[in-house]
Coordinates of C-alpha atoms and ligand atoms in Angstrom, one line a residue:
M1 CA 7.2 -29.4 11.8
S2 CA 5.8 -32.3 10.9
R3 CA 1.8 -33.4 10.0
R4 CA 1.4 -34.4 13.4
R5 CA 2.8 -31.2 14.9
C6 CA 0.5 -29.4 12.7
A7 CA -2.6 -30.9 14.3
Q8 CA -1.3 -30.6 17.5
D9 CA -0.9 -26.9 16.5
H10 CA -4.5 -26.2 15.4
R11 CA -5.9 -28.6 17.9
D12 CA -4.3 -26.2 20.7
T13 CA -4.7 -23.1 18.7
R14 CA -8.9 -24.2 19.2
G15 CA -7.9 -24.7 22.5
A16 CA -6.8 -21.7 22.9
I17 CA -10.1 -20.5 21.0
R18 CA -12.4 -21.7 23.8
L19 CA -10.2 -20.3 26.6
N20 CA -10.0 -17.0 25.4
G21 CA -10.7 -15.6 21.8
R22 CA -7.8 -13.5 21.5
F23 CA -5.2 -15.1 19.3
M24 CA -4.8 -15.6 15.2
L25 CA -1.3 -17.0 14.2
V26 CA 0.5 -17.6 10.3
S27 CA 3.6 -19.7 10.9
I28 CA 5.8 -20.1 7.4
T29 CA 8.5 -22.7 7.0
S30 CA 11.5 -23.1 5.0
T31 CA 12.3 -26.5 4.1
T32 CA 15.0 -25.1 1.3
P33 CA 18.3 -25.5 3.5
D34 CA 19.7 -23.9 4.8
A35 CA 16.2 -23.0 5.6
T36 CA 17.4 -20.4 8.3
D37 CA 17.9 -18.1 5.6
L38 CA 13.7 -17.8 6.4
G39 CA 15.6 -15.5 9.2
F40 CA 17.6 -12.7 7.3
L41 CA 14.5 -12.6 4.2
L42 CA 11.8 -11.8 7.0
H43 CA 14.4 -9.7 9.0
K44 CA 14.0 -11.2 12.3
H45 CA 16.7 -13.8 14.0
P46 CA 15.8 -17.2 14.9
D47 CA 16.6 -16.6 17.8
R48 CA 14.6 -13.5 18.6
V49 CA 11.1 -12.5 19.6
R50 CA 10.4 -10.0 17.7
S51 CA 7.1 -8.2 19.2
V52 CA 5.1 -4.7 17.6
D53 CA 2.0 -2.8 18.5
V54 CA -0.7 -2.7 15.6
G55 CA -3.1 -1.0 16.8
F56 CA -5.7 -3.5 17.9
G57 CA -3.2 -5.2 20.0
R58 CA 0.3 -6.8 20.0
A59 CA 1.8 -8.8 16.8
H60 CA 5.0 -11.3 17.6
V61 CA 6.8 -13.0 15.4
F62 CA 9.5 -15.9 16.8
Y63 CA 10.6 -19.6 15.5
P64 CA 8.9 -22.7 17.1
E65 CA 11.6 -24.3 15.2
A66 CA 15.0 -23.0 13.6
T67 CA 17.5 -25.8 11.7
S68 CA 18.7 -26.2 8.6
Q69 CA 16.7 -28.2 7.4
R70 CA 13.3 -26.4 8.5
C71 CA 12.8 -23.4 9.2
T72 CA 9.5 -22.1 10.8
A73 CA 8.3 -18.0 11.8
T74 CA 5.4 -17.7 13.1
L75 CA 3.5 -14.6 13.5
F76 CA 1.3 -14.3 16.3
V77 CA -1.4 -11.4 17.0
E78 CA -2.9 -10.9 20.1
I79 CA -6.0 -8.4 19.9
D80 CA -6.7 -6.3 22.8
P81 CA -10.0 -6.4 23.3
I82 CA -9.7 -2.9 25.5
A83 CA -7.4 -1.3 22.8
L84 CA -10.7 -2.6 20.2
S85 CA -13.1 -0.9 22.3
R86 CA -11.1 2.3 22.8
R87 CA -11.1 2.7 19.0
Q88 CA -15.3 2.5 18.8
G89 CA -14.7 6.0 20.9
G90 CA -13.5 7.5 17.5
R91 CA -14.9 7.9 14.2
Q92 CA -14.0 4.0 13.1
S93 CA -16.6 2.6 15.4
R94 CA -19.0 1.7 13.0
L95 CA -16.8 -0.2 11.5
L96 CA -15.8 -2.1 14.2
E97 CA -18.5 -3.9 15.5
P98 CA -18.9 -6.7 13.8
Y99 CA -15.2 -7.4 14.6
V100 CA -16.3 -8.0 18.6
N101 CA -17.2 -11.8 17.6
D102 CA -14.9 -13.8 15.5
R103 CA -12.4 -10.7 14.5
P104 CA -10.1 -11.9 17.5
Y105 CA -8.4 -15.0 16.9
V106 CA -9.5 -15.7 13.0
A107 CA -6.4 -15.3 10.0
S108 CA -8.6 -12.4 9.2
S109 CA -7.7 -8.9 7.7
M110 CA -6.2 -7.8 11.0
L111 CA -4.2 -10.7 10.2
S112 CA -2.8 -8.7 6.6
V113 CA -2.4 -5.9 8.5
A114 CA -0.2 -7.3 11.6
L115 CA 1.9 -9.0 8.5
G116 CA 2.0 -6.0 6.7
R117 CA 3.6 -4.5 9.8
L118 CA 6.1 -7.6 11.2
Y119 CA 7.3 -8.3 7.3
R120 CA 7.3 -4.8 5.7
T121 CA 10.8 -5.0 4.7
A122 CA 10.3 -8.6 3.8
L123 CA 7.0 -7.0 1.4
S124 CA 9.3 -4.7 0.2
G125 CA 12.0 -6.9 -1.5
T126 CA 14.9 -5.4 0.6
C127 CA 16.9 -8.2 2.3
D128 CA 20.5 -6.0 3.4
A129 CA 22.2 -9.1 4.7
R130 CA 21.7 -11.4 2.1
P131 CA 20.3 -9.8 -0.9
E132 CA 21.0 -12.7 -3.9
L133 CA 18.3 -13.8 -1.6
V134 CA 15.2 -11.8 -2.0
S135 CA 14.0 -13.8 -5.8
E136 CA 15.1 -17.5 -4.6
R137 CA 12.6 -19.4 -4.3
L138 CA 12.5 -21.8 -1.7
D139 CA 9.9 -24.8 -1.1
L140 CA 7.2 -23.1 1.8
E141 CA 4.6 -24.3 3.7
V142 CA 1.6 -21.8 5.3
D143 CA -0.3 -22.9 8.1
L144 CA -3.3 -21.3 8.7
P145 CA -5.3 -23.2 11.9
V146 CA -8.0 -20.9 12.0
L147 CA -9.4 -19.7 8.2
P148 CA -13.0 -18.6 8.2
L149 CA -13.9 -20.3 5.3
R150 CA -17.7 -20.4 6.3
G151 CA -17.8 -24.0 4.4
D152 CA -16.2 -22.4 1.2
E153 CA -13.0 -24.5 0.7
D154 CA -13.5 -24.5 -3.3
L155 CA -12.6 -20.8 -3.0
L156 CA -9.6 -21.5 -1.3
R157 CA -8.3 -23.6 -3.7
R158 CA -9.2 -21.1 -6.5
L159 CA -7.5 -18.5 -5.3
F160 CA -4.2 -20.3 -4.2
E161 CA -3.9 -23.1 -5.9
P162 CA -3.2 -20.7 -9.5
L163 CA -0.4 -18.8 -7.5
G164 CA 1.2 -22.7 -7.7
Y165 CA 0.1 -24.1 -3.7
Q166 CA -1.4 -27.1 -3.5
V167 CA -4.1 -26.4 -0.8
E168 CA -4.5 -28.5 2.1
S169 CA -7.7 -28.0 4.3
A170 CA -9.4 -29.5 7.2
P171 CA -12.8 -28.1 8.5
I172 CA -12.4 -27.4 12.7
P173 CA -15.6 -29.0 14.5
L174 CA -17.9 -26.6 16.2
D175 CA -17.1 -28.4 19.4
E176 CA -15.1 -31.8 19.3
Q177 CA -16.6 -33.3 22.3
F178 CA -20.3 -33.0 20.3
G179 CA -19.6 -34.2 16.6
A180 CA -23.2 -33.7 16.1
W181 CA -22.8 -30.1 16.2
G182 CA -21.2 -30.8 13.0
D183 CA -18.5 -28.1 11.6
S184 CA -17.6 -25.1 12.3
V185 CA -17.3 -22.6 9.4
Y186 CA -12.8 -22.7 10.2
C187 CA -11.0 -24.7 8.7
S188 CA -7.0 -25.7 9.8
V189 CA -5.7 -24.5 6.4
R190 CA -1.6 -25.9 5.1
L191 CA -0.6 -24.5 2.0
S192 CA 2.5 -25.6 0.1
G193 CA 4.6 -24.4 -2.8
R194 CA 7.7 -23.0 -4.2
H195 CA 7.5 -19.1 -4.2
T196 CA 9.8 -16.6 -3.1
V197 CA 9.2 -15.5 0.3
R198 CA 8.0 -11.8 -0.8
S199 CA 5.6 -13.4 -3.8
T200 CA 4.1 -15.9 -0.9
L201 CA 4.0 -12.7 1.7
E202 CA 1.9 -10.5 -0.8
H203 CA -0.5 -13.9 -1.7
L204 CA -1.4 -13.5 1.7
Y205 CA -2.0 -10.1 2.5
V206 CA -4.3 -9.6 -0.4
L207 CA -6.3 -13.3 -0.1
L208 CA -6.6 -13.8 3.8
G209 CA -8.5 -10.5 3.7
V210 CA -10.6 -11.5 0.8
L211 CA -11.3 -15.0 2.1
D212 CA -12.5 -13.0 5.6
D213 CA -15.3 -11.5 3.2
R214 CA -16.7 -9.1 5.8
K215 CA -16.2 -5.3 6.5
H216 CA -12.9 -5.1 7.1
Y217 CA -10.8 -3.3 10.0
W218 CA -8.9 -1.6 8.7
I219 CA -6.5 0.9 10.8
G220 CA -6.1 3.4 8.4
E221 CA -6.1 4.3 4.3
N222 CA -2.8 3.8 4.3
E223 CA -3.2 0.2 4.6
I224 CA -5.4 -0.5 1.8
D225 CA -3.2 1.1 0.2
K226 CA -0.9 -1.3 0.0
L227 CA -3.2 -4.4 0.3
L228 CA -3.8 -2.8 -3.1
R229 CA -0.6 -2.4 -4.4
R230 CA 0.8 -5.9 -3.0
G231 CA -1.0 -7.7 -5.2
G232 CA 0.2 -5.3 -8.6
D233 CA 3.1 -8.7 -9.9
W234 CA 0.4 -11.4 -9.8
L235 CA -3.5 -9.9 -9.3
P236 CA -4.0 -9.0 -13.5
S237 CA -3.6 -12.1 -14.4
H238 CA -5.1 -14.7 -11.7
P239 CA -8.1 -16.4 -13.1
E240 CA -10.1 -15.0 -10.0
S241 CA -9.2 -11.6 -10.0
E242 CA -12.7 -10.2 -11.1
L243 CA -14.3 -11.9 -7.6
I244 CA -10.9 -10.7 -5.6
S245 CA -11.3 -7.2 -6.8
R246 CA -14.9 -7.0 -6.2
R247 CA -14.8 -8.2 -3.0
F248 CA -12.1 -5.3 -2.0
L249 CA -15.0 -3.1 -3.2
R250 CA -17.6 -4.8 -1.1
Y251 CA -15.3 -3.1 2.0
G252 CA -16.6 -0.3 2.6
R253 CA -16.3 3.5 1.9
F254 CA -12.6 2.7 3.2
A255 CA -11.8 0.6 0.6
R256 CA -13.6 2.4 -1.9
E257 CA -11.7 5.6 -1.0
A258 CA -8.7 3.3 -0.8
L259 CA -9.2 2.4 -4.5
A260 CA -10.1 5.3 -5.9
R261 CA -7.0 6.7 -4.7
L262 CA -5.0 4.7 -5.9
A263 CA -6.3 4.7 -9.0
E264 CA -5.9 8.6 -9.0
S265 CA -2.0 8.4 -8.4
G266 CA -1.3 5.9 -10.9
E267 CA -1.2 2.3 -9.7
D268 CA -2.0 -0.1 -12.0
T269 CA -4.7 -1.1 -10.8
D270 CA -6.0 -2.6 -14.5
S271 CA -7.1 -5.8 -12.1
L272 CA -9.2 -4.3 -10.1
D273 CA -13.1 -5.3 -11.4
E274 CA -15.4 -2.8 -10.1
R275 CA -19.1 -4.3 -9.9
S276 CA -19.9 -3.0 -13.4
D277 CA -18.8 -1.4 -16.7
E278 CA -19.7 2.3 -15.9
V279 CA -17.5 1.8 -12.7
E280 CA -14.8 -0.1 -14.0
Q281 CA -14.5 2.5 -16.9
A282 CA -14.5 4.9 -14.4
A283 CA -11.8 3.3 -12.3
E284 CA -9.5 3.3 -15.3
R285 CA -10.5 6.7 -16.6
R286 CA -8.5 7.3 -13.0
I287 CA -6.0 4.2 -13.1
S288 CA -4.2 6.0 -16.4
L289 CA -4.2 9.5 -14.7
G290 CA -1.0 9.7 -12.3
E291 CA 0.6 7.5 -15.6
Q292 CA -0.3 10.1 -18.0
R293 CA 0.2 13.1 -15.1
H294 CA 4.1 11.9 -15.0
E295 CA 4.0 11.5 -18.8
S296 CA 2.8 14.9 -19.6
V297 CA 5.4 16.3 -16.6
L298 CA 7.9 14.3 -18.1
E299 CA 7.2 16.1 -21.9
A300 CA 7.1 19.5 -20.8
V301 CA 10.4 18.9 -18.2
R302 CA 12.1 17.9 -22.2
A303 CA 10.3 20.7 -24.1
L304 CA 12.7 22.6 -21.2
G305 CA 15.6 21.6 -22.2
G306 CA 16.1 18.8 -19.4
G307 CA 19.0 19.6 -16.5
K308 CA 19.5 19.3 -13.4
V309 CA 16.0 18.7 -11.7
V310 CA 14.3 19.0 -8.4
D311 CA 10.8 17.5 -7.7
L312 CA 9.0 19.1 -5.0
G313 CA 7.1 17.0 -3.1
C314 CA 8.7 13.7 -4.9
G315 CA 6.1 11.1 -2.6
E316 CA 7.0 8.3 -3.0
G317 CA 9.5 9.0 -6.3
R318 CA 7.3 7.9 -9.0
L319 CA 8.3 11.0 -11.0
L320 CA 12.0 10.4 -9.8
Q321 CA 12.3 7.0 -11.6
R322 CA 11.4 8.5 -15.0
L323 CA 13.0 11.8 -14.6
V324 CA 16.7 9.5 -13.1
T325 CA 16.4 8.0 -16.8
E326 CA 15.1 10.7 -18.6
P327 CA 18.5 11.4 -21.1
S328 CA 17.8 15.4 -21.1
V329 CA 18.4 15.4 -17.0
T330 CA 21.1 15.8 -15.5
E331 CA 20.5 15.7 -12.1
V332 CA 17.8 14.7 -10.2
L333 CA 16.9 16.3 -6.9
G334 CA 13.8 14.2 -5.0
V335 CA 12.3 16.7 -2.0
D336 CA 9.4 15.7 0.4
V337 CA 8.1 16.2 4.0
S338 CA 7.6 12.9 4.6
V339 CA 10.0 10.8 5.9
G340 CA 8.2 7.6 5.4
A341 CA 7.6 8.3 1.1
L342 CA 11.4 8.9 1.1
E343 CA 12.4 5.8 2.4
Q344 CA 9.9 4.3 0.1
A345 CA 10.9 6.7 -3.1
E346 CA 14.5 4.9 -1.7
R347 CA 13.0 1.7 -2.5
R348 CA 11.9 2.3 -5.6
L349 CA 14.7 3.8 -7.1
G350 CA 16.6 1.1 -5.5
L351 CA 19.6 3.6 -4.6
D352 CA 21.4 1.4 -3.0
E353 CA 21.9 -1.1 -6.2
M354 CA 21.8 1.9 -8.0
S355 CA 25.2 2.0 -10.6
E356 CA 27.7 5.2 -9.4
R357 CA 27.4 6.9 -12.6
R358 CA 23.7 6.8 -12.3
R359 CA 24.2 7.5 -8.5
E360 CA 25.7 10.3 -8.8
R361 CA 22.7 12.0 -10.4
I362 CA 19.8 11.6 -7.7
N363 CA 19.6 12.2 -4.4
L364 CA 16.9 13.2 -2.0
L365 CA 16.2 15.2 0.6
Q366 CA 13.6 16.0 3.5
G367 CA 12.6 19.8 3.6
A368 CA 9.2 21.2 3.7
L369 CA 8.4 23.7 1.2
T370 CA 7.2 26.5 3.2
Y371 CA 10.5 27.2 4.7
S372 CA 13.3 28.7 2.9
D373 CA 15.6 26.4 1.6
D374 CA 19.3 27.0 -0.1
R375 CA 20.0 23.8 -0.9
L376 CA 16.6 24.2 -3.1
R377 CA 18.7 26.7 -5.0
G378 CA 19.9 26.2 -8.4
Y379 CA 18.4 24.1 -10.4
D380 CA 16.9 24.8 -13.9
I381 CA 13.6 23.1 -13.0
A382 CA 11.2 22.4 -10.3
T383 CA 8.5 20.2 -10.5
V384 CA 6.1 20.6 -8.1
V385 CA 3.1 17.1 -9.2
E386 CA 0.2 17.1 -7.0
V387 CA 1.4 19.4 -3.8
I388 CA 0.3 22.0 -3.5
E389 CA -3.5 21.0 -2.7
H390 CA -2.3 18.8 0.7
V391 CA -0.8 22.1 1.8
D392 CA -3.0 24.6 4.0
S393 CA -4.4 27.9 2.2
E394 CA -3.1 30.5 4.5
R395 CA 0.3 28.9 4.2
L396 CA 0.7 28.4 -0.3
G397 CA 1.8 32.3 -0.2
M398 CA 5.2 30.8 1.4
L399 CA 5.3 27.8 -0.6
A400 CA 5.1 30.6 -3.7
E401 CA 7.9 32.3 -1.8
V402 CA 10.2 29.6 -1.1
V403 CA 9.7 28.0 -4.6
F404 CA 9.2 31.1 -6.7
G405 CA 11.1 33.3 -5.2
H406 CA 13.8 31.9 -3.3
A407 CA 14.9 28.8 -4.8
A408 CA 13.8 30.4 -8.0
P409 CA 14.6 27.7 -10.6
A410 CA 14.4 29.2 -14.5
A411 CA 10.9 26.7 -14.9
V412 CA 8.2 25.5 -12.1
V413 CA 6.2 22.4 -13.3
L414 CA 2.9 22.5 -11.4
T415 CA -0.2 20.3 -11.6
T416 CA -3.2 20.5 -8.6
P417 CA -6.6 19.0 -9.5
N418 CA -9.4 20.5 -11.6
R419 CA -12.3 20.7 -9.1
E420 CA -14.8 20.6 -11.7
Y421 CA -14.0 17.5 -13.1
N422 CA -14.8 15.8 -9.9
T423 CA -18.6 14.9 -11.0
N424 CA -16.8 12.3 -12.4
F425 CA -15.2 10.9 -9.4
E426 CA -17.8 8.6 -7.8
H427 CA -15.9 8.4 -4.1
L428 CA -14.9 12.1 -2.5
S429 CA -14.2 12.7 1.0
S430 CA -16.4 14.0 3.0
A431 CA -15.4 18.0 2.1
G432 CA -15.8 16.6 -1.8
F433 CA -12.0 16.3 -2.2
R434 CA -10.5 13.6 -4.0
H435 CA -7.7 12.9 -1.4
R436 CA -8.8 12.6 1.8
D437 CA -5.3 15.1 3.1
H438 CA -6.3 17.4 0.2
R439 CA -6.8 20.9 1.7
F440 CA -8.7 22.4 -1.3
E441 CA -9.0 21.7 -5.4
W442 CA -9.5 25.0 -7.2
T443 CA -11.7 25.3 -10.8
R444 CA -9.9 26.2 -13.7
D445 CA -10.4 29.9 -13.2
E446 CA -8.7 30.1 -9.6
F447 CA -6.6 28.6 -10.5
A448 CA -5.2 30.4 -13.5
A449 CA -6.2 33.5 -10.9
W450 CA -3.1 31.8 -8.9
A451 CA -1.1 31.4 -11.7
H452 CA -1.1 34.8 -12.8
G453 CA -0.6 35.9 -9.3
I454 CA 3.2 34.3 -9.3
E455 CA 3.6 35.5 -12.5
D456 CA 3.5 39.3 -11.8
R457 CA 4.9 38.4 -8.3
F458 CA 7.6 36.4 -9.3
G459 CA 7.9 37.6 -13.0
Y460 CA 7.3 34.4 -14.3
S461 CA 5.4 33.7 -17.6
V462 CA 2.7 31.1 -17.7
E463 CA 1.2 28.4 -19.7
I464 CA -1.9 26.3 -18.6
S465 CA -2.9 23.6 -19.7
G466 CA -4.8 20.1 -18.9
I467 CA -3.9 16.4 -18.0
G468 CA -5.7 13.5 -19.1
P469 CA -9.4 13.0 -20.9
G470 CA -11.5 16.3 -20.9
D471 CA -14.6 16.6 -20.1
P472 CA -16.4 19.5 -22.8
V473 CA -18.1 21.3 -19.7
C474 CA -15.6 20.2 -16.5
G475 CA -12.3 20.3 -18.0
P476 CA -9.5 17.8 -18.0
P477 CA -9.0 16.1 -14.3
T478 CA -5.7 17.6 -13.9
Q479 CA -4.4 21.6 -14.6
M480 CA -0.8 22.1 -15.2
A481 CA 1.0 25.2 -15.3
V482 CA 4.3 25.1 -16.8
F483 CA 6.5 28.9 -15.5
S484 CA 8.7 29.7 -16.8
R485 CA 11.4 33.1 -16.8
Ligands
SAH501 N1 4.2 14.2 -6.6 C1 4.2 13.1 -6.4 C2 3.6 13.1 -5.6 C3 2.4 13.7 -4.8 S1 1.4 13.5 -3.3 C4 3.2 12.1 -7.4 O1 3.2 12.9 -8.3 O2 2.9 11.5 -6.9 C5 1.9 14.8 -2.4 C6 3.3 15.2 -1.2 O3 3.7 16.2 -1.0 C7 3.4 14.5 -0.3 O4 4.2 13.2 -0.4 C8 3.6 14.9 1.1 O5 4.4 14.2 2.1 C9 4.4 15.8 -0.4 N2 4.6 17.2 1.0 C10 3.1 18.1 1.2 N3 3.6 18.9 2.1 C11 4.7 19.5 1.8 C12 5.7 20.8 2.2 N4 5.0 21.5 2.9 N5 6.6 20.4 2.1 C13 6.9 18.9 1.3 N6 6.0 18.2 0.9 C14 4.8 18.0 1.4

């Protein structure tokens, strides 16, 4: 797209805003021959229009230009005001109110959500057709016809220049026919740089939300999970990481909850500085907890002699990743009820690219721990890390039956939160738990009582310990039980 074409597009977009104010878009152009490789990388064929429902409307990807010299993929989001207002009836109503004005057409956090949906595979760094392209840096241009900068073009530069983009921006007049009215808060922006498509998508995913410094409209917590995760590789070394993090944290309850949950689950959130030292320390305590937990579980597995290990409720496969490289472990099976989590585990582990020797040692299986399953039998050790609290109390007996009675490995390493420690967490769910999906969280006594019940019922003996920095009154954040027969 020539500069003139780009300017023309921007004008057209502004026309669209005036007409009905229901569009937002971002175009990514590659000028590295063969530029149509962009189609492989984005998993979107240049000849087709791809559309998905994003909850607040429909997002489409199409290619206004696709030659070997220049290929542009435009992501276009058409807001459905009815879907928006319908959502207002739900529990997100308070969050939605501020969006009824400019939300629909600016490149806002909603655009991040749409990017995340339509370019999910590209964001995860997967390109089945041409895997070698993923790490290739291309000459890319990003056009954002309507970015809400509110006069802060300097911020735009501070965010994108350190990442290696050349930044061009032009304010959009309030009304072209009435120059005296001055400029609007919006700019049309072009970013150019040599990047992998994946990192450019990550930058946009995170920074569009930061530039749009308003309360965010997120579809749900998962969206924020992803947002924070997308910064992992570059946010820590970004000179504005503090500002970026601060703005995330300003985005109300959902963002804070997501942050707390992310930190809790061991994401690398080093850079997620918070407003005060105190909160930062609290966050850091939580940040390392997930990792510490997996480290402690791994140590227990090692101490038990390793062998064939099944990770029950493996989630996205963080522990599997550690188990598969542990020398004492000969075979690993990851089991989870969630197909989405298993897909992520598959990607995290890179099963496709794994050497045959290692591939033979690892398997994933979809299954629920509340139903007896012969495929879970014959293992030396089962790990059950932060899973039981996701199961309804009344089904916990069934889970115990499945794990200890039916699968019956020689040893079980199981962890769960210590509720007494929750006074150290600032952000808890409305039920007072660390995660919204938790059905219960136990005190040390409650956990011990349950664990001793397992001893009696299934013939195991148990040793209980703590994981994470303890507190003399409340105890450790995580409790671990090692059951052996
Ligand atoms: N063990 C992982 C993930 C913990 S999150 C870790 O340490 O990171 C809890 C996981 O348990 C989720 O992935 C969820 O899908 C899974 N889960 C919850 N109930 C389950 C059930 N009944 N059967 C199997 N998996 C379950």
